[in-house]
PDB file of C-alpha atoms in Angstrom:
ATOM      1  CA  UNK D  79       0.000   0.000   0.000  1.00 86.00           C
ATOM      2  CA  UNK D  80       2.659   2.437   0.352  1.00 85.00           C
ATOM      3  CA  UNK D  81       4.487   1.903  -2.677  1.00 86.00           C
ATOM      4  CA  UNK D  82       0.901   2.313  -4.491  1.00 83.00           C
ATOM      5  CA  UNK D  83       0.479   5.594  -2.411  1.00 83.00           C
ATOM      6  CA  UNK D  84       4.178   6.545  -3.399  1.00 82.00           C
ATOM      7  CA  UNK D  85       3.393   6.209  -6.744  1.00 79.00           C
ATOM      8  CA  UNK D  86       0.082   8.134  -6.698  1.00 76.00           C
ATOM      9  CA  UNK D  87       1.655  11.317  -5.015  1.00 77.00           C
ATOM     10  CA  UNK D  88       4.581  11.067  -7.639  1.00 74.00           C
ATOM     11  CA  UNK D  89       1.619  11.378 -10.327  1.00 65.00           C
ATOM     12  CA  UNK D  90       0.063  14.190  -8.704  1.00 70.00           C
ATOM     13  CA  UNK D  91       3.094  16.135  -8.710  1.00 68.00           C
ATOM     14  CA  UNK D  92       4.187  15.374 -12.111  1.00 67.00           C
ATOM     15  CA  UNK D  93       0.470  16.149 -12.967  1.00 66.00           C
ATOM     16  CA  UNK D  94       0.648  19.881 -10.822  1.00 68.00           C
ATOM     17  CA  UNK D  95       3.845  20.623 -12.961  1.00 65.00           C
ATOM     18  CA  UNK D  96       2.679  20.038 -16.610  1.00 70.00           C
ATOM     19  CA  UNK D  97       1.328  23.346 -16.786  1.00 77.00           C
ATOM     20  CA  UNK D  98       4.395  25.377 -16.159  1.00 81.00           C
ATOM     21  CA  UNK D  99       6.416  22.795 -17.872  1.00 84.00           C
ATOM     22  CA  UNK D 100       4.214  23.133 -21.444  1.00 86.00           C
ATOM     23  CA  UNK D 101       4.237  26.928 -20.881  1.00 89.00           C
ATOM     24  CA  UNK D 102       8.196  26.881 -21.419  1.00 92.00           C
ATOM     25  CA  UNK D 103       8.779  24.486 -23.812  1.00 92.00           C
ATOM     26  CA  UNK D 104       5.825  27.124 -26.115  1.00 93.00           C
ATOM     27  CA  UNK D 105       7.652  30.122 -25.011  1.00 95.00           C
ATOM     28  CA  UNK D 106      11.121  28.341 -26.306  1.00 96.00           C
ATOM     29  CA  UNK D 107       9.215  26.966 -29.584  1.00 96.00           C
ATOM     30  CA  UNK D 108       7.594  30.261 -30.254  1.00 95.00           C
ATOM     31  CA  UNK D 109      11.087  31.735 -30.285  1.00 96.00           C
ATOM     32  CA  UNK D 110      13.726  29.365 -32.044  1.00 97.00           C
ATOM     33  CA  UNK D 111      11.356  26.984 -33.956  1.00 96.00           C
ATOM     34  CA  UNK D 112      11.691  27.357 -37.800  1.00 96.00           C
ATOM     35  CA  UNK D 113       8.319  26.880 -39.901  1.00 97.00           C
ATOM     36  CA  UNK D 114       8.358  24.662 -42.576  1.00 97.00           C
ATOM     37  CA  UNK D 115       4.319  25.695 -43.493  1.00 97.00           C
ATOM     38  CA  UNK D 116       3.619  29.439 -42.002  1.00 96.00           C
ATOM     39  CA  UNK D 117       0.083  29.070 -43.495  1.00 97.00           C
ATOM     40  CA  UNK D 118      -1.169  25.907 -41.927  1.00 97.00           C
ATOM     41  CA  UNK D 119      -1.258  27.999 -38.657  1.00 98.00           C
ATOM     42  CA  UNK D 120      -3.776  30.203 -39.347  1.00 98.00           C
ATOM     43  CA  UNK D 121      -7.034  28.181 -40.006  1.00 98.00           C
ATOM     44  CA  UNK D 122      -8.849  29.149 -43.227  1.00 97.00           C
ATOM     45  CA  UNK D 123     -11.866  27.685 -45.654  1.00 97.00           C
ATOM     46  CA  UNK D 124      -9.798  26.531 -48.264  1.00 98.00           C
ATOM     47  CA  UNK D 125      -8.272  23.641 -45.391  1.00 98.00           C
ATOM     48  CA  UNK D 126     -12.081  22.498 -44.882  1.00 98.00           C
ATOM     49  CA  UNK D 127     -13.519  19.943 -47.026  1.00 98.00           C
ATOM     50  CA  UNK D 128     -16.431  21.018 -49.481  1.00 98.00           C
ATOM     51  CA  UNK D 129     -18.640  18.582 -47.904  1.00 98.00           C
ATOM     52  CA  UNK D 130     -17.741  20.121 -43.868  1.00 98.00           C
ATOM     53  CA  UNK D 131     -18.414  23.798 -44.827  1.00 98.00           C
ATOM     54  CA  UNK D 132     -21.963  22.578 -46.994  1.00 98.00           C
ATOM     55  CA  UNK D 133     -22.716  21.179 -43.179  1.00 98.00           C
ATOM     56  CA  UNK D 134     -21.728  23.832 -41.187  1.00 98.00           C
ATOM     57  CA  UNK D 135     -23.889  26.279 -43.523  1.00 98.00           C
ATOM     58  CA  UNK D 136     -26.804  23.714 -43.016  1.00 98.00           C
ATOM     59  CA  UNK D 137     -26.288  23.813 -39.502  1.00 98.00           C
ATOM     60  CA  UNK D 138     -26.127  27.573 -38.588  1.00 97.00           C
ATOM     61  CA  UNK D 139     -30.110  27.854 -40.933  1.00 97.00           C
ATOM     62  CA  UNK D 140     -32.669  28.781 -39.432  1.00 95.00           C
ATOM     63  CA  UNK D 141     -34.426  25.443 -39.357  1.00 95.00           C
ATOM     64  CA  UNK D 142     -31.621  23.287 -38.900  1.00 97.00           C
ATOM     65  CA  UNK D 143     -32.392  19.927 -36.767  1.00 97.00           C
ATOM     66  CA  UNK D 144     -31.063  16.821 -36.222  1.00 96.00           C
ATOM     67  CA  UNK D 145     -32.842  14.612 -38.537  1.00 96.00           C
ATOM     68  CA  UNK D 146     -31.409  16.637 -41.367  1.00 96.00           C
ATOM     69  CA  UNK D 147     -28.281  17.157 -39.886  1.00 97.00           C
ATOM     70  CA  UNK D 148     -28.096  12.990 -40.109  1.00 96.00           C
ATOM     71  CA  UNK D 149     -28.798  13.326 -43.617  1.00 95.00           C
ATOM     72  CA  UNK D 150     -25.179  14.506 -44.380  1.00 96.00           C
ATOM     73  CA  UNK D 151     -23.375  12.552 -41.709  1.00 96.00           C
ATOM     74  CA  UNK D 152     -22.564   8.461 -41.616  1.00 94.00           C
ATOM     75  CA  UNK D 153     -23.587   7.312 -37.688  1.00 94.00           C
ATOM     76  CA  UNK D 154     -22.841   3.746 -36.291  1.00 88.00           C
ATOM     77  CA  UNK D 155     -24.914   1.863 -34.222  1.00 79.00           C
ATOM     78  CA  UNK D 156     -26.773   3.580 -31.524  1.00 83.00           C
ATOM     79  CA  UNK D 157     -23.610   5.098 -29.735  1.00 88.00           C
ATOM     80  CA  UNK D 158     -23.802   8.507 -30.951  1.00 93.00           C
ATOM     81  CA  UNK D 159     -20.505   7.964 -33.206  1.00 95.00           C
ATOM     82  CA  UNK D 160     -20.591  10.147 -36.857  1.00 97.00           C
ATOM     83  CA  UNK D 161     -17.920  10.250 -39.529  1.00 96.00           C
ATOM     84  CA  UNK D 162     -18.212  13.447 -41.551  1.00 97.00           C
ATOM     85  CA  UNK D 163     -15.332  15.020 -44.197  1.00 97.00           C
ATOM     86  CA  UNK D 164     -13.265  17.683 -42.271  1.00 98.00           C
ATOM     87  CA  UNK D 165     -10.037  18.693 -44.328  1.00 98.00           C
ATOM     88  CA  UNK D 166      -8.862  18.569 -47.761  1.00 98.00           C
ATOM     89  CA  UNK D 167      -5.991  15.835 -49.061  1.00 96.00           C
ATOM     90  CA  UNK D 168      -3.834  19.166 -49.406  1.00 97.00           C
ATOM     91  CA  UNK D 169      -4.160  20.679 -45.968  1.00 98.00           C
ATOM     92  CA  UNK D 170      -3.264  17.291 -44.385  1.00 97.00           C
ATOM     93  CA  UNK D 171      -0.417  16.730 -46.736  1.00 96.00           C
ATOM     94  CA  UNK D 172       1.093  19.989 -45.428  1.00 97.00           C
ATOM     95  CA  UNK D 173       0.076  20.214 -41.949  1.00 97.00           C
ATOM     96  CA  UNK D 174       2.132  16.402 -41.751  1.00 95.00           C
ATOM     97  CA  UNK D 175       4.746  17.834 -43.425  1.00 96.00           C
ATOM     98  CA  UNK D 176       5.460  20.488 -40.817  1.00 97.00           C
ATOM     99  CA  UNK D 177       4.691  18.444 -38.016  1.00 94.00           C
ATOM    100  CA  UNK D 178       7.040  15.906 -39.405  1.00 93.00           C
ATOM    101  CA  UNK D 179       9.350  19.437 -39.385  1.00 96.00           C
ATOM    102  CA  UNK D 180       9.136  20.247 -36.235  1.00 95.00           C
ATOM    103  CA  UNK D 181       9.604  16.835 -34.631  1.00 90.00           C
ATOM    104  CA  UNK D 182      13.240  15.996 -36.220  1.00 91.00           C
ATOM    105  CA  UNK D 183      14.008  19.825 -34.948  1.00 94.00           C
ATOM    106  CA  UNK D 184      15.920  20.218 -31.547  1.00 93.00           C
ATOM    107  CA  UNK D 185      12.845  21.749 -30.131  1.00 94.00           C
ATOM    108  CA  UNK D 186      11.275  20.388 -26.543  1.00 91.00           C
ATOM    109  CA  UNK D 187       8.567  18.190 -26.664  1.00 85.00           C
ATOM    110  CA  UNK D 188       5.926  17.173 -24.376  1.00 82.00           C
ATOM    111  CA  UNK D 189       3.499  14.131 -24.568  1.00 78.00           C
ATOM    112  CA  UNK D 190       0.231  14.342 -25.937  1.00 69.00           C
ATOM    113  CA  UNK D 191      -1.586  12.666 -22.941  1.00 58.00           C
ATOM    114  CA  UNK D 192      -0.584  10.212 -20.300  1.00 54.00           C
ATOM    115  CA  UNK D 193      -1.497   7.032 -23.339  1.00 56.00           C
ATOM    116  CA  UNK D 194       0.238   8.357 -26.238  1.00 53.00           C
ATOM    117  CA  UNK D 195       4.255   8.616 -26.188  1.00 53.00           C
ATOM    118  CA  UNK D 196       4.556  10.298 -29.789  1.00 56.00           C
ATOM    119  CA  UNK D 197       3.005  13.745 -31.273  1.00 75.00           C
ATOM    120  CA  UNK D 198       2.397  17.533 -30.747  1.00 89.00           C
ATOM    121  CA  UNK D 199       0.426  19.201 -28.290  1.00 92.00           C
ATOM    122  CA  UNK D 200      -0.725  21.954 -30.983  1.00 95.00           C
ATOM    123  CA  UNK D 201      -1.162  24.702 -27.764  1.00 93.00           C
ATOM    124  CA  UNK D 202       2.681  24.237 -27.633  1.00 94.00           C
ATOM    125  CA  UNK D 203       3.080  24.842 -30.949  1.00 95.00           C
ATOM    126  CA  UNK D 204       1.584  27.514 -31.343  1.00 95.00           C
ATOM    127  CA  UNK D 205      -2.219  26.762 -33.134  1.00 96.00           C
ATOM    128  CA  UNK D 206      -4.458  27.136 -30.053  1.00 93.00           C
ATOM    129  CA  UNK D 207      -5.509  30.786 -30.816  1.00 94.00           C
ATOM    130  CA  UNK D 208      -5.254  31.217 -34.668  1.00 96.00           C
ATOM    131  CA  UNK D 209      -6.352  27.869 -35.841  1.00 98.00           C
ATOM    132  CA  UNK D 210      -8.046  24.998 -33.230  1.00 97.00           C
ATOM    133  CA  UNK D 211     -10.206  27.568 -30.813  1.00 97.00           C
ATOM    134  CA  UNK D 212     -11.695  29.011 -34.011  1.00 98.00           C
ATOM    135  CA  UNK D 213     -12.037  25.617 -35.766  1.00 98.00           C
ATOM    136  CA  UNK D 214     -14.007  24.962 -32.699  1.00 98.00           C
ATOM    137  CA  UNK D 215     -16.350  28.186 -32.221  1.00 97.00           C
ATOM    138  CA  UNK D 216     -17.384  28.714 -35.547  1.00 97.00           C
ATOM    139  CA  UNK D 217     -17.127  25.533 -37.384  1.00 98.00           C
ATOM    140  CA  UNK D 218     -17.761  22.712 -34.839  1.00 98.00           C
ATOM    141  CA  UNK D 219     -20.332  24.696 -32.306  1.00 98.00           C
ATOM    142  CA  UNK D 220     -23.109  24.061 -34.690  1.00 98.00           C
ATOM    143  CA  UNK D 221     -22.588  20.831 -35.525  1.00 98.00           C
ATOM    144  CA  UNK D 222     -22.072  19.407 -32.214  1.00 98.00           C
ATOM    145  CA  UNK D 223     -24.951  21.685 -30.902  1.00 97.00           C
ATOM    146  CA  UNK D 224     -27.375  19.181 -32.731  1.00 98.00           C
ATOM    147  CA  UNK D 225     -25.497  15.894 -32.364  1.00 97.00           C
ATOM    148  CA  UNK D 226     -24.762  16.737 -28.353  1.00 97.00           C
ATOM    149  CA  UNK D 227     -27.264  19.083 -26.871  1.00 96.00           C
ATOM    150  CA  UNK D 228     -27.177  17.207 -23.058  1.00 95.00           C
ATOM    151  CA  UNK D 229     -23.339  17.437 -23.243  1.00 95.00           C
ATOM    152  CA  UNK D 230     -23.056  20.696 -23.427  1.00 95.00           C
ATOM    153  CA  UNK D 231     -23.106  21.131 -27.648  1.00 96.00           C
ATOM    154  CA  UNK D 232     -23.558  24.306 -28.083  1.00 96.00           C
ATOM    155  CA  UNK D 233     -21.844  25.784 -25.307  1.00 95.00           C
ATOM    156  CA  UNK D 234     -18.187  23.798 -25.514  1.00 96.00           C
ATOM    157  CA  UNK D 235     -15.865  27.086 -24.555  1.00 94.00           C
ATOM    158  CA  UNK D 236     -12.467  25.166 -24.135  1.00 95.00           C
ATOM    159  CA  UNK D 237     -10.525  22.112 -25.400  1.00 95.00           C
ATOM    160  CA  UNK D 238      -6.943  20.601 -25.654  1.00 93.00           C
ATOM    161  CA  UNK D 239      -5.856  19.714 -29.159  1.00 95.00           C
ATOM    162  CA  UNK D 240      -3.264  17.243 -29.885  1.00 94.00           C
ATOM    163  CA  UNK D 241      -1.785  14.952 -32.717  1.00 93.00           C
ATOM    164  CA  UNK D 242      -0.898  11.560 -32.474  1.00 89.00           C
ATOM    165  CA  UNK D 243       1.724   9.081 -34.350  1.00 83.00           C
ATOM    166  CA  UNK D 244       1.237   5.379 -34.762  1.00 71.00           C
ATOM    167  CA  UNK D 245       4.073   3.770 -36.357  1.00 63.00           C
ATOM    168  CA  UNK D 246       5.594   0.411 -36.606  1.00 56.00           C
ATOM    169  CA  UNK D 247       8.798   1.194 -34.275  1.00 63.00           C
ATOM    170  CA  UNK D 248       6.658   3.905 -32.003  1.00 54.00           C
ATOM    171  CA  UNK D 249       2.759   3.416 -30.717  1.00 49.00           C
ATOM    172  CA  UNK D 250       1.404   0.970 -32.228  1.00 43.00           C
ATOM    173  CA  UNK D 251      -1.933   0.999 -30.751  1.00 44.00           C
ATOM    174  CA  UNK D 252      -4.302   2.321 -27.698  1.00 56.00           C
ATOM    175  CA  UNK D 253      -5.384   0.535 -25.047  1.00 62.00           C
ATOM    176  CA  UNK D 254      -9.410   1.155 -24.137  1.00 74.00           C
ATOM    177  CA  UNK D 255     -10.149   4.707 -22.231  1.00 79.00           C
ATOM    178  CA  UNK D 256     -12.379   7.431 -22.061  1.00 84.00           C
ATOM    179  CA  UNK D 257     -11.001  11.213 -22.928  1.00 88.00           C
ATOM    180  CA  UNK D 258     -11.224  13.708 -20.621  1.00 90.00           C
ATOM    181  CA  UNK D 259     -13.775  15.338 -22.929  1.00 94.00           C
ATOM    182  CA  UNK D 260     -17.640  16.062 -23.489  1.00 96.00           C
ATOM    183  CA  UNK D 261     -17.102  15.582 -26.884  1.00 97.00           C
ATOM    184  CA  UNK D 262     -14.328  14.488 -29.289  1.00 97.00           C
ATOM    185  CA  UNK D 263     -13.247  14.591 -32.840  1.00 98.00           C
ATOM    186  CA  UNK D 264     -10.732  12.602 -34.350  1.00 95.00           C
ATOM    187  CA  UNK D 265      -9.427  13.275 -37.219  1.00 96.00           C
ATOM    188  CA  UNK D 266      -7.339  10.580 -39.747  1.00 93.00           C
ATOM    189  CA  UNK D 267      -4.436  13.100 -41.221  1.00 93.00           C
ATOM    190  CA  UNK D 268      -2.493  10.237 -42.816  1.00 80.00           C
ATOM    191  CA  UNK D 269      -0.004   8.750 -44.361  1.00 77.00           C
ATOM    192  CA  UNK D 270      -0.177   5.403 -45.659  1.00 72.00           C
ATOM    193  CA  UNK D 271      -1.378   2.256 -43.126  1.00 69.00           C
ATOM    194  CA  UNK D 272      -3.073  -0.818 -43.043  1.00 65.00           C
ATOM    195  CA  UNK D 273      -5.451  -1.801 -40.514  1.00 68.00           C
ATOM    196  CA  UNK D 274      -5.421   0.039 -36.460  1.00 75.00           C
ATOM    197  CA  UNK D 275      -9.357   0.386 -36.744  1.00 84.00           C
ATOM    198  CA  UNK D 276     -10.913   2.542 -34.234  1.00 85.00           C
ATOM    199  CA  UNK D 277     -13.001   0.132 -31.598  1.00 85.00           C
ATOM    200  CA  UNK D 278     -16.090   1.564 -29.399  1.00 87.00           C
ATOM    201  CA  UNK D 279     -17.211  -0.031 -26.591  1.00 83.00           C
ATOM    202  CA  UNK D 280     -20.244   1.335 -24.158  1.00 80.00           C
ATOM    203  CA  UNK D 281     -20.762   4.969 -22.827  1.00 77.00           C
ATOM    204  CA  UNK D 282     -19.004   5.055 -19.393  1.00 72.00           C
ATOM    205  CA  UNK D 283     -21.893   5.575 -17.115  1.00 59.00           C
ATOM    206  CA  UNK D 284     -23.870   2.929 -18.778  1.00 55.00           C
ATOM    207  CA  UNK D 285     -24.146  -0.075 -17.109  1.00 53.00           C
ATOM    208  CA  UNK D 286     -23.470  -3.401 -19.223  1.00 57.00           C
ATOM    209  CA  UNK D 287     -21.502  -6.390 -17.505  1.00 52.00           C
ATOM    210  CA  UNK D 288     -20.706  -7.473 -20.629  1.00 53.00           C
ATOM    211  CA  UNK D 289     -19.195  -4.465 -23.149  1.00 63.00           C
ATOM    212  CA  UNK D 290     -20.496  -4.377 -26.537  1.00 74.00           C
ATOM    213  CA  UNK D 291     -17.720  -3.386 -29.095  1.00 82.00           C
ATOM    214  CA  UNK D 292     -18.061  -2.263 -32.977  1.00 87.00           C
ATOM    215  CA  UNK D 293     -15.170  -1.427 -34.985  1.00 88.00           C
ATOM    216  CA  UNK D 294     -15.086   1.580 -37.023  1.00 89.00           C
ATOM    217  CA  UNK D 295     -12.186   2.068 -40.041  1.00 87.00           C
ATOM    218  CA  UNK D 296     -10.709   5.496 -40.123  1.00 85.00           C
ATOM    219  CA  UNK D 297     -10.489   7.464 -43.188  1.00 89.00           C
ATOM    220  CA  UNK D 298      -7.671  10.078 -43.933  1.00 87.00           C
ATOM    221  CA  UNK D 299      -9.250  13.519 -44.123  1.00 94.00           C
ATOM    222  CA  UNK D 300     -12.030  12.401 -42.296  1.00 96.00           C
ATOM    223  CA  UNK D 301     -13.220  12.559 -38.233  1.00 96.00           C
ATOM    224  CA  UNK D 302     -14.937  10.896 -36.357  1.00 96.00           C
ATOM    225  CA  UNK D 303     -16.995  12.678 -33.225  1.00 97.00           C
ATOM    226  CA  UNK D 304     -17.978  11.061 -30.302  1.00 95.00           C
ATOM    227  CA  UNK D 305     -18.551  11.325 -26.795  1.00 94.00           C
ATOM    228  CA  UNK D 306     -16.018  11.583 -24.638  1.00 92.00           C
ATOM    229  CA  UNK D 307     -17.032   9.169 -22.139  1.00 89.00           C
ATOM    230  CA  UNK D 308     -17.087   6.750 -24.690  1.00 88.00           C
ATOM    231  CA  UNK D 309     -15.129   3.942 -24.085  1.00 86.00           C
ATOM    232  CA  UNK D 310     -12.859   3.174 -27.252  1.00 84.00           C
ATOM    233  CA  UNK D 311      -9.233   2.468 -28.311  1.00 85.00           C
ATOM    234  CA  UNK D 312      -6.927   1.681 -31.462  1.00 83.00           C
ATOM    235  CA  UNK D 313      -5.980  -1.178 -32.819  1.00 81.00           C
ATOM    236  CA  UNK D 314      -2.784  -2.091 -34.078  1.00 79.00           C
ATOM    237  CA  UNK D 315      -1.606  -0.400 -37.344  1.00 75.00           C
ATOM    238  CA  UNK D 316       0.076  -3.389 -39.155  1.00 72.00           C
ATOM    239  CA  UNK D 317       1.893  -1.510 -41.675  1.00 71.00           C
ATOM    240  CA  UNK D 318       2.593   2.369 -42.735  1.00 75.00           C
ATOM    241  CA  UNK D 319       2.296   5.266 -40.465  1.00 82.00           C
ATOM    242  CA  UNK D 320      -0.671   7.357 -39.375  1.00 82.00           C
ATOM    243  CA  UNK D 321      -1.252  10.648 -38.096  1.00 89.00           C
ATOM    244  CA  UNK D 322      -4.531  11.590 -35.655  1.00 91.00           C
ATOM    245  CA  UNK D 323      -5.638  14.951 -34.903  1.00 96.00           C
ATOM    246  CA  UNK D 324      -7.476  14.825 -31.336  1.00 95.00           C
ATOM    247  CA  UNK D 325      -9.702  17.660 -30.275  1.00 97.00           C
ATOM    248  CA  UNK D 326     -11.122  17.106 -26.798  1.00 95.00           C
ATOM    249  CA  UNK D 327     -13.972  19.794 -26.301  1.00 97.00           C
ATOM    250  CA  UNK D 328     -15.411  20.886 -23.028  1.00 95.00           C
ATOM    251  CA  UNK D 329     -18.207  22.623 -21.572  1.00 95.00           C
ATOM    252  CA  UNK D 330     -17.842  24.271 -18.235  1.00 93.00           C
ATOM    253  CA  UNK D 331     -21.460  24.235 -18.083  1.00 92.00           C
ATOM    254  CA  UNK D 332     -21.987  20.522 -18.175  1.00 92.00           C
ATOM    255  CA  UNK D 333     -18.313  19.857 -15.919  1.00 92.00           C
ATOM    256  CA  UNK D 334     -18.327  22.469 -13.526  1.00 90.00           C
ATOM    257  CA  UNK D 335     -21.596  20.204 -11.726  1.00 89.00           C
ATOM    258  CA  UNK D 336     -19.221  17.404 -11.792  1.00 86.00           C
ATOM    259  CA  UNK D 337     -16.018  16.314 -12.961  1.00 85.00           C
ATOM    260  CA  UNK D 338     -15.893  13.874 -15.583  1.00 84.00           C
ATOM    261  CA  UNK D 339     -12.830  11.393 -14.708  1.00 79.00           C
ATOM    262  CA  UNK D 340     -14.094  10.908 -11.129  1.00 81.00           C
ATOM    263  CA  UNK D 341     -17.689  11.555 -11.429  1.00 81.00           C
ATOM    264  CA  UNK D 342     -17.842  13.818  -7.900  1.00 84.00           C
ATOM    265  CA  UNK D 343     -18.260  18.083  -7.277  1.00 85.00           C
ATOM    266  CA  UNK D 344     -14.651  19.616  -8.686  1.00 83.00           C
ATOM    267  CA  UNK D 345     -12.101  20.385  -6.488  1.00 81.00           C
ATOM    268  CA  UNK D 346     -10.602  23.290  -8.257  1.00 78.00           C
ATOM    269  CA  UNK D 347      -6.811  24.694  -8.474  1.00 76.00           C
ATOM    270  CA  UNK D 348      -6.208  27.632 -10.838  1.00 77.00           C
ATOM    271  CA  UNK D 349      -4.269  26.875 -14.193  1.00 74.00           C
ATOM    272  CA  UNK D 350      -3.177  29.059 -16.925  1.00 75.00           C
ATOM    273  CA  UNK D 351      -4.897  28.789 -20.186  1.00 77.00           C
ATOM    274  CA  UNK D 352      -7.856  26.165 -20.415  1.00 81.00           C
ATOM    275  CA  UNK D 353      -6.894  24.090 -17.689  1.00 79.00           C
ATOM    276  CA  UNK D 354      -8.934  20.694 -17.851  1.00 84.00           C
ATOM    277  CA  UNK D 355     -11.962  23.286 -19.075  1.00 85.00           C
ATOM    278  CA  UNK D 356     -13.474  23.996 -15.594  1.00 86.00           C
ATOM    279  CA  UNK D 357     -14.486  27.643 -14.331  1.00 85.00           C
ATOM    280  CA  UNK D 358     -14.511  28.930 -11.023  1.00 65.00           C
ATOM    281  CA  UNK D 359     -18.075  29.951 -10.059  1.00 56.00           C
ATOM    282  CA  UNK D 360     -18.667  32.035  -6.585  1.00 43.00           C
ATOM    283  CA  UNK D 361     -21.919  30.439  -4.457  1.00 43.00           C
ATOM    284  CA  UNK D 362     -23.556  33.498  -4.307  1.00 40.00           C
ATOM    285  CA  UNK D 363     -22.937  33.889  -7.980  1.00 40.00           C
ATOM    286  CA  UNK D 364     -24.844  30.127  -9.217  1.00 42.00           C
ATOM    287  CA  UNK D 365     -28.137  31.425 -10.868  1.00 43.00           C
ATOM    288  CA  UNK D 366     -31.542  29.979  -9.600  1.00 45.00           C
ATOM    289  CA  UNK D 367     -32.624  29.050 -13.257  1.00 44.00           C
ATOM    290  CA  UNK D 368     -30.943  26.191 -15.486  1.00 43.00           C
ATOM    291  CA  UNK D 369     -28.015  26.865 -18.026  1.00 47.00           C
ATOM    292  CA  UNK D 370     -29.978  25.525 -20.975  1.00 42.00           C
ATOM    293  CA  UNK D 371     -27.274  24.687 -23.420  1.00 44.00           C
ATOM    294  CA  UNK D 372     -26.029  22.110 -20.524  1.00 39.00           C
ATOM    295  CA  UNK D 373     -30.143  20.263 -20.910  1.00 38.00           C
ATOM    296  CA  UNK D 374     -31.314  20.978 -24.100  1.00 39.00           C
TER     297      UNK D 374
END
């Protein structure tokens, strides 16, 4: 027990650090890092597939729904998951080529999550502002404001965006989790693979003694958005290399009333940037009436 407790308070600490730690290694990138692609940083239409922007337009009508939002999206099963087009063959092309740029520079480099041991955490490199928060707001609001409505949809106000590498020599796989998320999109950038299927098991807070899994094939320039709580993982790639763009969206709204990973009232410590997407919210300040956009 108290090599277990040991062990805990070692991850607590390391955890209590990573924000300090990730704001220096994007203070050192921001200043020595040489772009390969200036333009990828700076999100604009012509990255976005025809077939995204014709649903975003549908979705910010007047008398858009979800039945005709389904209309232009591919679902599985009954677990929420959709595939829709996100970014054109060219955008990926480039956007791999300079992160392949800036991980064989001399840069520092932090890991994308606790699972993954190879990638970019795009805050570091310097997307957050000009490319991923508006990708979210203006793009991704609408959409998930139909497909998620009790998660918070249309009122996800932070994330933490991050690419991951699967390669032969590196990660080959991921084991089953659940993000740390409301709702995520994943997003096959490339290159070339064979097999590592995406698997999706049952919603975290649904109980099933025995999980039901289905197996869903990624496509390059395509995401997927699910849940967060979601239980899924990655098989093993058996050939090629692939790049995964991860957006994990949040809504204060929906986490604030209780924390996601443990299920219980937040315990809150203040963080620079987004944090893990909680707000801090005086007693005397909680309104009487319901947030909406955390119910609808």
């Amino acid at each position: 027990m108290a090599a277990v407790l040991r062990e805990i308070e070692a991850e607590v600490q390391r955890r209590k650090h990573l924000v300090h730690q990730s704001a220096e290694r994007k203070a050192i990138i921001s200043q020595c890092y040489k772009r390969k692609h200036s333009e990828v940083y700076t999100l604009q239409d012509s990255f976005l597939a025809p077939g995204f922007l014709e649903i975003v337009r549908y979705c910010t009508s007047p008398d858009a729904n979800l039945h005709g939002l389904l209309r232009y999206t591919e679902s599985f099963s009954d677990k929420r998951i959709f595939r829709l087009p996100v970014f054109t063959e060219e955008f990926c092309q480039a956007f791999i080529e300079e992160l392949e740029n800036f991980e064989q520079s001399d840069m520092p480099k932090g890991r994308p999550n606790s699972m993954n041991n190879y990638g970019v955490l795009l805050n570091e490199l310097g997307m957050d502002e000009s490319f991923i928060t508006p990708l979210r707001e203006k793009y991704l609001r609408p959409i998930t404001a139909l497909l998620y409505p009790d998660l918070g949809g249309a009122c996800l106000d932070s994330h933490k965006a991050f690419v991951v590498k699967y390669s032969l020599h590196e990660d080959l796989d991921l084991s089953s989790h659940y993000d740390n998320a409301e709702v995520t999109l994943n997003v096959s950038l490339g290159k070339d693979f064979t097999e590592g299927n995406l698997y999706f098991g049952d919603f975290r807070q649904d109980p099933s003694p025995v999980p039901s899994y289905i197996e869903v094939e990624h496509v390059g320039t395509q995401g997927l958005l699910h849940r967060g709580g979601q239980i899924h993982g990655a098989l093993p790639i058996a050939s090629g290399e692939r790049w995964n763009l991860i957006i994990w969206m949040r809504s204060s709204a929906i986490r604030n009333q209780l924390c996601p990973m443990c299920n219980q009232k937040p315990q809150l410590v203040e963080a620079e940037g987004f944090g893990d997407g909680f707000t801090e919210t005086c007693e005397e300040d909680v309104p009487e009436t319901v947030d909406l956009c955390s119910v609808w």
